[in-house]
PDB file of C-alpha atoms and ligand atoms in Angstrom:
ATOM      1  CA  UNK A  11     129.262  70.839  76.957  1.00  0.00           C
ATOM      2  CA  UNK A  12     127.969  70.844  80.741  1.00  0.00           C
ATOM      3  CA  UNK A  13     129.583  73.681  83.078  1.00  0.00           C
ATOM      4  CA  UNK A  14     132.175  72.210  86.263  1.00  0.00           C
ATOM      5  CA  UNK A  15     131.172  71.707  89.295  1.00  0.00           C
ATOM      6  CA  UNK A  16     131.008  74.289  91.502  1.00  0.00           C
ATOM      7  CA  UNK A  17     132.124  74.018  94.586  1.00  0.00           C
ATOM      8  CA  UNK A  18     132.634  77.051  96.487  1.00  0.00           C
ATOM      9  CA  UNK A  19     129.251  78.548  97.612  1.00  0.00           C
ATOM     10  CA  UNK A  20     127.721  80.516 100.709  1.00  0.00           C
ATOM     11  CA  UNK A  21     124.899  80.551 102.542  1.00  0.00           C
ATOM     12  CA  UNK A  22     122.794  82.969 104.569  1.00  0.00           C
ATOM     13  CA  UNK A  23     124.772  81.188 107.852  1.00  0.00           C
ATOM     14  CA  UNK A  24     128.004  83.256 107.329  1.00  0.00           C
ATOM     15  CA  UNK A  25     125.758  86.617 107.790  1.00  0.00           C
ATOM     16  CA  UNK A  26     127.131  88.176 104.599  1.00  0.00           C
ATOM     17  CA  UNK A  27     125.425  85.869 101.456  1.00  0.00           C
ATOM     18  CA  UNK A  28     121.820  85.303 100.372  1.00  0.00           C
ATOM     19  CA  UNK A  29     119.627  82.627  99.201  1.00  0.00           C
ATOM     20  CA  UNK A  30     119.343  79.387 101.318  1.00  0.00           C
ATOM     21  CA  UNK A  31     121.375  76.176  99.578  1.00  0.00           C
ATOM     22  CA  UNK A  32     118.464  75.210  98.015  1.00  0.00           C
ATOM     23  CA  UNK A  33     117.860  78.112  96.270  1.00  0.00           C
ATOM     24  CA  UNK A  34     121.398  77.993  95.096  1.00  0.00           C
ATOM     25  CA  UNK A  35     121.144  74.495  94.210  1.00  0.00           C
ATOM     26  CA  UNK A  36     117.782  75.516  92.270  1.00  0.00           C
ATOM     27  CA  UNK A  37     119.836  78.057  90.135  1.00  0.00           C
ATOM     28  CA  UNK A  38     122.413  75.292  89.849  1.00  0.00           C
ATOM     29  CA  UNK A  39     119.950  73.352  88.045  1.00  0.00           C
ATOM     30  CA  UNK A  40     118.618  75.706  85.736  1.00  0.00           C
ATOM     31  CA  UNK A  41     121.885  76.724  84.295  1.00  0.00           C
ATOM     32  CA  UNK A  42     122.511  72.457  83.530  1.00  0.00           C
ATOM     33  CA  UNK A  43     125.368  71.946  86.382  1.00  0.00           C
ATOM     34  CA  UNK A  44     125.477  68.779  87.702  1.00  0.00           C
ATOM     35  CA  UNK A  45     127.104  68.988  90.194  1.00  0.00           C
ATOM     36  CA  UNK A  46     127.973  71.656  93.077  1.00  0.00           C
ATOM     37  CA  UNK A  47     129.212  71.831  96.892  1.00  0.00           C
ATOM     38  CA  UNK A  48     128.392  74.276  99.984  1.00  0.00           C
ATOM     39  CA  UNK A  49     131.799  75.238 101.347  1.00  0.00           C
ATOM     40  CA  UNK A  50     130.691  78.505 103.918  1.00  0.00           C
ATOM     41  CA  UNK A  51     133.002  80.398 105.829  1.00  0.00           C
ATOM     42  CA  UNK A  52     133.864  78.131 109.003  1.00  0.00           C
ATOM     43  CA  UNK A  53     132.657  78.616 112.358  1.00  0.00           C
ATOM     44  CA  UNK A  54     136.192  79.582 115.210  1.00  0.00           C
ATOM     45  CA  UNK A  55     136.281  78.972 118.331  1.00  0.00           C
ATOM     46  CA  UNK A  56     135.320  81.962 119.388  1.00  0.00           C
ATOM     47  CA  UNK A  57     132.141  83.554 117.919  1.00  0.00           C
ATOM     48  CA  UNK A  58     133.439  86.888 118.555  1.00  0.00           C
ATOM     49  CA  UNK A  59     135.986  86.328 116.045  1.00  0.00           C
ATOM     50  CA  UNK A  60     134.734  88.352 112.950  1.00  0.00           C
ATOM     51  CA  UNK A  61     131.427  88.808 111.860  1.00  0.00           C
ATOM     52  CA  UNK A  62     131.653  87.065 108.612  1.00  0.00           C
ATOM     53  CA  UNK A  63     131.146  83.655 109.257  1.00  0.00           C
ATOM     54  CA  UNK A  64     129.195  80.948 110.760  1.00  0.00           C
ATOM     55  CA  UNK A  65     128.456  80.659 114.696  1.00  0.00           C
ATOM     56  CA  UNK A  66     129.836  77.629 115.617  1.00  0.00           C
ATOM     57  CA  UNK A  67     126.270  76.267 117.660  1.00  0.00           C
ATOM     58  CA  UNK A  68     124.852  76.642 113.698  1.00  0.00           C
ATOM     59  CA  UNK A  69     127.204  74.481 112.366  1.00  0.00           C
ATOM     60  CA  UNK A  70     124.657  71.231 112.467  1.00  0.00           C
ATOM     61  CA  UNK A  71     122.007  73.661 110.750  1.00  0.00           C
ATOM     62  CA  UNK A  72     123.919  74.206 108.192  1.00  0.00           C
ATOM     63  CA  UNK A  73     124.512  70.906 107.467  1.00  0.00           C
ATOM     64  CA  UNK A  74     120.713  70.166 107.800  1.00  0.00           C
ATOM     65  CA  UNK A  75     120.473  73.134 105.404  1.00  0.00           C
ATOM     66  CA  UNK A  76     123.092  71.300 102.363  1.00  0.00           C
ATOM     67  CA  UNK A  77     120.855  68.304 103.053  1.00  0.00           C
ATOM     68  CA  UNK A  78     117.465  69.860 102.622  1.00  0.00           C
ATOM     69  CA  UNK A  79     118.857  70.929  99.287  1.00  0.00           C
ATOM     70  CA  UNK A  80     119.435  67.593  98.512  1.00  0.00           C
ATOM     71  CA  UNK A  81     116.021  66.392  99.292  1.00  0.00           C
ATOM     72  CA  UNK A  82     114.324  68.962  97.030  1.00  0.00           C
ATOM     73  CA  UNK A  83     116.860  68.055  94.421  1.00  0.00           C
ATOM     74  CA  UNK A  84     117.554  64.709  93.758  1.00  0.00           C
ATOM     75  CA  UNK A  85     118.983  65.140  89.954  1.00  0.00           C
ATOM     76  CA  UNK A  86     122.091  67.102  91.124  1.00  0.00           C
ATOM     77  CA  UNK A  87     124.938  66.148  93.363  1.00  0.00           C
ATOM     78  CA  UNK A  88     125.489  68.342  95.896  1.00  0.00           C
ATOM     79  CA  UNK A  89     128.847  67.886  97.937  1.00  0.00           C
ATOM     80  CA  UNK A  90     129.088  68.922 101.608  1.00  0.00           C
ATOM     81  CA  UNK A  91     132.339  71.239 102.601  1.00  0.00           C
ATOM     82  CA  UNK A  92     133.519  74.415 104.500  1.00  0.00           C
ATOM     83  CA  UNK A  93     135.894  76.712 103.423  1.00  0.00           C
ATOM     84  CA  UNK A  94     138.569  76.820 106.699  1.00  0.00           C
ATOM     85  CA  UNK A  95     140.505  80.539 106.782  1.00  0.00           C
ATOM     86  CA  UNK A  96     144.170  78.676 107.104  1.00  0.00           C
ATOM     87  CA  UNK A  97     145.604  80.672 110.594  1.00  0.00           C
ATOM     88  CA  UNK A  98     149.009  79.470 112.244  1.00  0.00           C
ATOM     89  CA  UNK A  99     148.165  77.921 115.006  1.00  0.00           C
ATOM     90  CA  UNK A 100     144.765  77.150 114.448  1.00  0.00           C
ATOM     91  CA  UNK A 101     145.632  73.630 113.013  1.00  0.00           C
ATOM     92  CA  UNK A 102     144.131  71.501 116.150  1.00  0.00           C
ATOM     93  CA  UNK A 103     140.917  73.542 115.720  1.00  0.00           C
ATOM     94  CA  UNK A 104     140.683  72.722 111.867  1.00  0.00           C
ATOM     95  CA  UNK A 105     141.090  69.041 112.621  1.00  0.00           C
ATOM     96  CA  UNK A 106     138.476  69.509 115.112  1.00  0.00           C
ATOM     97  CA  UNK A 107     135.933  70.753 112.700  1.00  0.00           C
ATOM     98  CA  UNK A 108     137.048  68.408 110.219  1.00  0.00           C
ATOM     99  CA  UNK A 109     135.908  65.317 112.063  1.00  0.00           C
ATOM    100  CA  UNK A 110     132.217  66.692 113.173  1.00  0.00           C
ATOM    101  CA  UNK A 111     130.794  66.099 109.718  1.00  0.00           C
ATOM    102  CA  UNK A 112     131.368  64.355 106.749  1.00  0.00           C
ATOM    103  CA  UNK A 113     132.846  66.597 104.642  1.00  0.00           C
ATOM    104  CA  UNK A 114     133.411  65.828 100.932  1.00  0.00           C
ATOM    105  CA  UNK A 115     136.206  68.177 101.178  1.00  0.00           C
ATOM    106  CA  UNK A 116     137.852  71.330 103.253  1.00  0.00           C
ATOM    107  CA  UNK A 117     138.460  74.211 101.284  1.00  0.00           C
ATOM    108  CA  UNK A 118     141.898  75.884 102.806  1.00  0.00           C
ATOM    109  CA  UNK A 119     141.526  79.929 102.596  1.00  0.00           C
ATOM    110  CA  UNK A 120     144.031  82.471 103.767  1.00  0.00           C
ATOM    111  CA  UNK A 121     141.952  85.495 104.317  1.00  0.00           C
ATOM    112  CA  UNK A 122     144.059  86.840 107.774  1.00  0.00           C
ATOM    113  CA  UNK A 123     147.895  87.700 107.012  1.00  0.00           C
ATOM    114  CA  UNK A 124     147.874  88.575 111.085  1.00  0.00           C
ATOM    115  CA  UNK A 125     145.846  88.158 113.764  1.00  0.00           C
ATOM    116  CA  UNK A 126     143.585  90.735 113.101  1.00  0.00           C
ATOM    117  CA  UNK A 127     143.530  91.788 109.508  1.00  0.00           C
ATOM    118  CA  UNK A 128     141.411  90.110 106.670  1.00  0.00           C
ATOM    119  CA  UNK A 129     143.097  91.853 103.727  1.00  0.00           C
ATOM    120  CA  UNK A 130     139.962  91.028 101.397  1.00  0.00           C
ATOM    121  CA  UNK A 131     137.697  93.085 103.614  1.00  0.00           C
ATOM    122  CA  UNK A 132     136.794  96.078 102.350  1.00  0.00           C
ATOM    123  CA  UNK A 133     136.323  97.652 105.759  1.00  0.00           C
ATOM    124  CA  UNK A 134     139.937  96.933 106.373  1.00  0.00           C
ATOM    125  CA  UNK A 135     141.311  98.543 102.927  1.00  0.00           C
ATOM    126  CA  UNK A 136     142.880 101.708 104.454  1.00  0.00           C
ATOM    127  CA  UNK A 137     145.540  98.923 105.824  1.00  0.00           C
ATOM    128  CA  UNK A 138     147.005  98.339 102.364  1.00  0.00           C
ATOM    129  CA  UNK A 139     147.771 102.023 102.465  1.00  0.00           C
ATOM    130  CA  UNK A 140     150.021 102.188 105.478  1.00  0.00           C
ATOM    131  CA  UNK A 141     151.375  99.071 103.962  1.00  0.00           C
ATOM    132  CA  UNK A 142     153.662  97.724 101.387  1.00  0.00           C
ATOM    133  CA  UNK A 143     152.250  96.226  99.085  1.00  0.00           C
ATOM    134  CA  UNK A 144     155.265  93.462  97.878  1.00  0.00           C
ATOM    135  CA  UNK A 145     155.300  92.961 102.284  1.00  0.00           C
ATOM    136  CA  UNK A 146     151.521  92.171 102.152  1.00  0.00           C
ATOM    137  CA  UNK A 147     152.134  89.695  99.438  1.00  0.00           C
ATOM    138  CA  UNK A 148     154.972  87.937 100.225  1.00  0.00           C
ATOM    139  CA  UNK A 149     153.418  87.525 103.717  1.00  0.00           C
ATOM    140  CA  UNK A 150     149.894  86.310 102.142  1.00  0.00           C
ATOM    141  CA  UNK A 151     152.268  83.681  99.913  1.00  0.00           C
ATOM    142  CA  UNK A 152     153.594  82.353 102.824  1.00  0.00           C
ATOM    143  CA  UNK A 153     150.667  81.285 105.216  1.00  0.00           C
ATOM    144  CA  UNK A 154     149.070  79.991 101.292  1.00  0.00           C
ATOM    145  CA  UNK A 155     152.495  77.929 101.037  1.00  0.00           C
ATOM    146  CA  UNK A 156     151.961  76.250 104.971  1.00  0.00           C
ATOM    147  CA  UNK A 157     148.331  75.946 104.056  1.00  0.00           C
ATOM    148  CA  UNK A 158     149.104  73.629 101.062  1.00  0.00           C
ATOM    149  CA  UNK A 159     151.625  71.879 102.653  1.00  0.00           C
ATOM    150  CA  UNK A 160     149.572  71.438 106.074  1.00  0.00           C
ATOM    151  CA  UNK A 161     147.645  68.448 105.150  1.00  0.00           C
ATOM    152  CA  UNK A 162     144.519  69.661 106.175  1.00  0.00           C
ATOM    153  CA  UNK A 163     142.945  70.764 102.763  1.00  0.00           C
ATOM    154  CA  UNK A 164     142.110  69.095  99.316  1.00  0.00           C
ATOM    155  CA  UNK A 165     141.974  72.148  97.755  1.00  0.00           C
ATOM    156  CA  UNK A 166     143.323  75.850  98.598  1.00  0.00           C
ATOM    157  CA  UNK A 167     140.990  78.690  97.600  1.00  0.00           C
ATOM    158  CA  UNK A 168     141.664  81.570  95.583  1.00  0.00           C
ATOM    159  CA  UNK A 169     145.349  81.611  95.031  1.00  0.00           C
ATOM    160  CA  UNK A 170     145.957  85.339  94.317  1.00  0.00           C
ATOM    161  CA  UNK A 171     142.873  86.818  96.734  1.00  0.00           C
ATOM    162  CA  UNK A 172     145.850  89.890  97.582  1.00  0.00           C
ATOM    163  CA  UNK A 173     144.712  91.239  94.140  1.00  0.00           C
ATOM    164  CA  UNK A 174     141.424  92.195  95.100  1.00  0.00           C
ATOM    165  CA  UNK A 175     141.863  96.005  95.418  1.00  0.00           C
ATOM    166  CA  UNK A 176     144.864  95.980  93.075  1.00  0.00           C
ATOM    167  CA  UNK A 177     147.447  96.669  95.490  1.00  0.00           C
ATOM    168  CA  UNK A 178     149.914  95.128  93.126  1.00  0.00           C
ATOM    169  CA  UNK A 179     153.678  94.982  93.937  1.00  0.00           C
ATOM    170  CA  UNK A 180     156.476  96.720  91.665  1.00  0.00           C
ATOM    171  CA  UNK A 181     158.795  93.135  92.991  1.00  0.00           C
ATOM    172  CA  UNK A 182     158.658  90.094  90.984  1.00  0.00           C
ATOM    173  CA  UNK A 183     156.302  87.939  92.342  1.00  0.00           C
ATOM    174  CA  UNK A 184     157.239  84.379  90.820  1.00  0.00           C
ATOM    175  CA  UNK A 185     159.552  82.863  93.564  1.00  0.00           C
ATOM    176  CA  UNK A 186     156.146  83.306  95.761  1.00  0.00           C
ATOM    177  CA  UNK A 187     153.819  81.915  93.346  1.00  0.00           C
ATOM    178  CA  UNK A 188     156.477  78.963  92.521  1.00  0.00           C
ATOM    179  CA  UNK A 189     156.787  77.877  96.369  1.00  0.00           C
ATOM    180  CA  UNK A 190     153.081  77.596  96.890  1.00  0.00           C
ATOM    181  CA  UNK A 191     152.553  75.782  93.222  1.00  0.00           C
ATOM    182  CA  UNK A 192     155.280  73.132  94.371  1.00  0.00           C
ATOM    183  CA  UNK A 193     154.080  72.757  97.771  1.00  0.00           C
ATOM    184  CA  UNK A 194     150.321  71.992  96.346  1.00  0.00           C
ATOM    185  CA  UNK A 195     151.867  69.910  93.645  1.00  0.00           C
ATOM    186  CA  UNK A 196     154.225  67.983  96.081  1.00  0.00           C
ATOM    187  CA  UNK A 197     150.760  67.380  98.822  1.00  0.00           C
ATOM    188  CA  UNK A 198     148.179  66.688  96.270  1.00  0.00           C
ATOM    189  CA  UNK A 199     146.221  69.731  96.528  1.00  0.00           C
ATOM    190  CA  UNK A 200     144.121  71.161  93.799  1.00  0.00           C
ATOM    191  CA  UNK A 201     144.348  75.307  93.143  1.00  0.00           C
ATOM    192  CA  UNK A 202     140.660  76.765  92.659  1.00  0.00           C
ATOM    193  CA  UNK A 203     140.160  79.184  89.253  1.00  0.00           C
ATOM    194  CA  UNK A 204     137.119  81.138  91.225  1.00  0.00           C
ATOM    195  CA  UNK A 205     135.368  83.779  89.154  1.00  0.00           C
ATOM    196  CA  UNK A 206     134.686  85.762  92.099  1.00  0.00           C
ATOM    197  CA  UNK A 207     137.572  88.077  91.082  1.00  0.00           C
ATOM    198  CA  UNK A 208     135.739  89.015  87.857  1.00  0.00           C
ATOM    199  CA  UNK A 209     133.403  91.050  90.427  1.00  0.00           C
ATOM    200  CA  UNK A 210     135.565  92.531  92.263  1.00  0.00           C
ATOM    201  CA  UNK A 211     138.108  95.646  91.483  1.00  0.00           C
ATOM    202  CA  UNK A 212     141.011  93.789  90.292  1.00  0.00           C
ATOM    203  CA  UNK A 213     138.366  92.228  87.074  1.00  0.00           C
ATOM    204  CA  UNK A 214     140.395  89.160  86.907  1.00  0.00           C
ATOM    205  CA  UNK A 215     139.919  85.301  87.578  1.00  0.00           C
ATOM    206  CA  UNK A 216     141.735  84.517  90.896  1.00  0.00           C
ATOM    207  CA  UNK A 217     144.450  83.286  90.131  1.00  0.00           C
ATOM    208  CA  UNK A 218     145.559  85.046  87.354  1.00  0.00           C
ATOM    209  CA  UNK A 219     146.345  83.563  83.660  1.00  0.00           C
ATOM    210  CA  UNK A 220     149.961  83.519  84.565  1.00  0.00           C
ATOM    211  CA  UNK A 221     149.668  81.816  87.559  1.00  0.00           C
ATOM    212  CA  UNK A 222     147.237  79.450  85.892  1.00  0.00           C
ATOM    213  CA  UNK A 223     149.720  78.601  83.012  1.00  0.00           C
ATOM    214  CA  UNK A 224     153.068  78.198  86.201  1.00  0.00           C
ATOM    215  CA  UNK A 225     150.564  76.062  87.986  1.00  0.00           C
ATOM    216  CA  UNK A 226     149.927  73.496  84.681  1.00  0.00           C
ATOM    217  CA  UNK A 227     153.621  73.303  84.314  1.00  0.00           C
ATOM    218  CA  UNK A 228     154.354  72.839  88.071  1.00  0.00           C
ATOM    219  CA  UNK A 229     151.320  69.444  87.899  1.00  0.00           C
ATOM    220  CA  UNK A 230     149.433  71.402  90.199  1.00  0.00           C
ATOM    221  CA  UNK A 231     145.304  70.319  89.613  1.00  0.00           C
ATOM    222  CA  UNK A 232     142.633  72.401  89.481  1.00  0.00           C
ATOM    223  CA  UNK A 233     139.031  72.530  90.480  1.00  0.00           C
ATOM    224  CA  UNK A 234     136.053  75.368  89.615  1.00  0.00           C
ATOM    225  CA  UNK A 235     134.452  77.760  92.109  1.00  0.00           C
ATOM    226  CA  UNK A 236     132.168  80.974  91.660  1.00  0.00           C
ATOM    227  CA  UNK A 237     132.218  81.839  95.278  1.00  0.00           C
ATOM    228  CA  UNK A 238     128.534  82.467  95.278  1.00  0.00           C
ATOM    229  CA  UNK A 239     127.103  84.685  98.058  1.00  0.00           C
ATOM    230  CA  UNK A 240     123.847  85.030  96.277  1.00  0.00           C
ATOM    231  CA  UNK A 241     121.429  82.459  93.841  1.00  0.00           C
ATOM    232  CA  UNK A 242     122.785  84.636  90.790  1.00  0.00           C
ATOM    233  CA  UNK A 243     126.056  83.717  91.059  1.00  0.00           C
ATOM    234  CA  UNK A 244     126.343  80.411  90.864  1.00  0.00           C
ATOM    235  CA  UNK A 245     128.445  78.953  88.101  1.00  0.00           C
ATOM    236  CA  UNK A 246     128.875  82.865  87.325  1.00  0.00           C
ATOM    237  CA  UNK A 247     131.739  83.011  84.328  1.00  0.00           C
ATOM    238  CA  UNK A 248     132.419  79.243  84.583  1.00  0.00           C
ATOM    239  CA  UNK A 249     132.873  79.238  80.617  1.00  0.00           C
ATOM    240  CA  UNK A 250     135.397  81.649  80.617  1.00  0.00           C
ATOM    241  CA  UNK A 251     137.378  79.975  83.703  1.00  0.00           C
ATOM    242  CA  UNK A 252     137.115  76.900  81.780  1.00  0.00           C
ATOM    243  CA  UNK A 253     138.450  78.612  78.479  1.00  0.00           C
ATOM    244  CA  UNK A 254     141.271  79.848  80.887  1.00  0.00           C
ATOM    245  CA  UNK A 255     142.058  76.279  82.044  1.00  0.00           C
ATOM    246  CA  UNK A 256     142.415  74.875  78.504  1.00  0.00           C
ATOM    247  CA  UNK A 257     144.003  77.746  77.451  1.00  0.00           C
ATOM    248  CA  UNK A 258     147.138  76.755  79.977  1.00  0.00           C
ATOM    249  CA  UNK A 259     146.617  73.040  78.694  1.00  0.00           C
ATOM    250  CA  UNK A 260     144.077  71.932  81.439  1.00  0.00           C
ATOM    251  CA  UNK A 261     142.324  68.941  80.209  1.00  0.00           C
ATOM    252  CA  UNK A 262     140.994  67.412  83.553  1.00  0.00           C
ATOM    253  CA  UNK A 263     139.762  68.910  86.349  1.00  0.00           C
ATOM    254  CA  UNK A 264     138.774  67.534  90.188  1.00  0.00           C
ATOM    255  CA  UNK A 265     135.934  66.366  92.045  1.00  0.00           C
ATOM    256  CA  UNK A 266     136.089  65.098  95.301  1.00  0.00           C
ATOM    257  CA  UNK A 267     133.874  62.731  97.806  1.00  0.00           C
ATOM    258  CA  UNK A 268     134.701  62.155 101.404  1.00  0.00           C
ATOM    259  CA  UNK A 269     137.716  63.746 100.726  1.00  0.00           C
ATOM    260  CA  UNK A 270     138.656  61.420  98.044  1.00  0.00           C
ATOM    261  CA  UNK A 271     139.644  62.972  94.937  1.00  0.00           C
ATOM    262  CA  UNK A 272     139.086  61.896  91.304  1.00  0.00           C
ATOM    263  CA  UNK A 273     139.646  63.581  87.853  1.00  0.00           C
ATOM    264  CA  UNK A 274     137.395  63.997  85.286  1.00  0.00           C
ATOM    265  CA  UNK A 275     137.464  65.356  81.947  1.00  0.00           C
ATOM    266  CA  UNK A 276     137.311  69.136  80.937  1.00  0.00           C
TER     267      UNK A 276
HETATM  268 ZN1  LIG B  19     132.239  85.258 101.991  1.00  0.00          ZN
HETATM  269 ZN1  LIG B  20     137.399  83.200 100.596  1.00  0.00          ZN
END
């Protein structure tokens, strides 16, 4: 059995990953994928924004950069995408982006739950502290929900990122995880299963099994991701995502070109 695709993967442009797409796609190769996509953090307006992603005056570079990889190799598909951090009021810049290449598809994120915080950076944990936790979540669900339902996405990244540091909420999280399943369901987005989470503190598959098994039953599709910031982790734990999948009663899962999306089989 060949691994997914994987289609969530860095590159050196976003200042935090290693190993140019080549290199990646070299890895890709040796482990029997067939195919993979680039989907780095994308360039704001303002360069000043954060520091971990892509100037926007090095967006045609890294485009150069995904093509280069395909020169060198020609045996594996390799799809072209960013992944967009999902901001209110950002929309008219994420359409902008989205027409300067042609992307296979737009990976939606929500990273920022305000203006200012990234709740997956570790700089940034002593927030969660002053926080609560079920507040941080609900909020997180929210912008996720108007992400899938914004039109501006095929797929939405790493459903239950707010995990990370395992900040987890006494509440009952369902009615959050239900609204953003039936918003992706009703707009035809896929949910990632990205392994990154099995290298971070909370040791788990983002999204979690349960959330896996509520998004089979809501007809939400899926697609594979490892996140890779580095050549080593590409297609990192794709078996056991794909055990997950089945084991929720996955038999399909998505690839997409030009932001056209078909399903193949598990
Ligand atoms: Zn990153
Ligand atoms: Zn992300």
């Amino acid at each position: 059995m060949s691994l997914p695709a994987d289609y969530h993967m860095h590159t050196p442009l976003c200042r935090h990953a290693t190993g140019e797409p080549t290199e990646l796609a070299a890895q890709a190769v040796r482990l029997g994928l067939r195919e993979i996509g680039f989907s780095d953090h994308n360039p704001m307006k303002r360069d000043d924004f954060d520091e971990w992603r892509m100037f926007e005056s090095d967006l045609d570079r890294y485009v150069e950069s995904v093509q280069q990889a395909r020169r060198d190799h020609p045996q594996l598909t390799i799809k072209l995408a960013l992944e967009v951090d999902f901001i209110p009021g950002y929309e008219d810049w994420i359409r902008d982006l989205a027409a300067r290449h042609p992307w296979d598809y737009l990976i939606g994120a929500v990273h920022y739950v305000s203006e200012s915080w990234a709740l997956d950076n570790p700089e940034k944990l002593s927030e969660w502290r002053h926080r609560d936790a079920f507040e941080v979540w609900s909020a997180y669900f929210e912008r996720l929900t108007l992400a899938a339902a914004s039109g501006l996405f095929e797929i939405i990244a790493h459903a239950d990122l707010c995990k990370k540091f395992c900040f987890y909420p006494q509440q009952d999280c369902t009615p959050l995880f239900a609204k953003f399943l039936e918003a992706a369901n009703r707009h035809g987005v896929a949910m990632e299963l990205n392994t990154a989470g099995l290298r971070k503190d909370c040791r788990e598959i983002y999204p979690s099994p349960r959330m896996v098994h509520l998004a089979k039953q809501a007809g939400v599709a899926i697609m594979f991701g490892s996140d890779a910031h580095a050549p080593g982790e590409v297609g990192m734990n794709f078996a056991e995502a794909v055990a997950l999948a089945k084991s929720a009663g996955y038999t399909n899962y998505c690839r997409f070109k030009q932001r056209r999306r078909e399903e193949v089989e598990l």
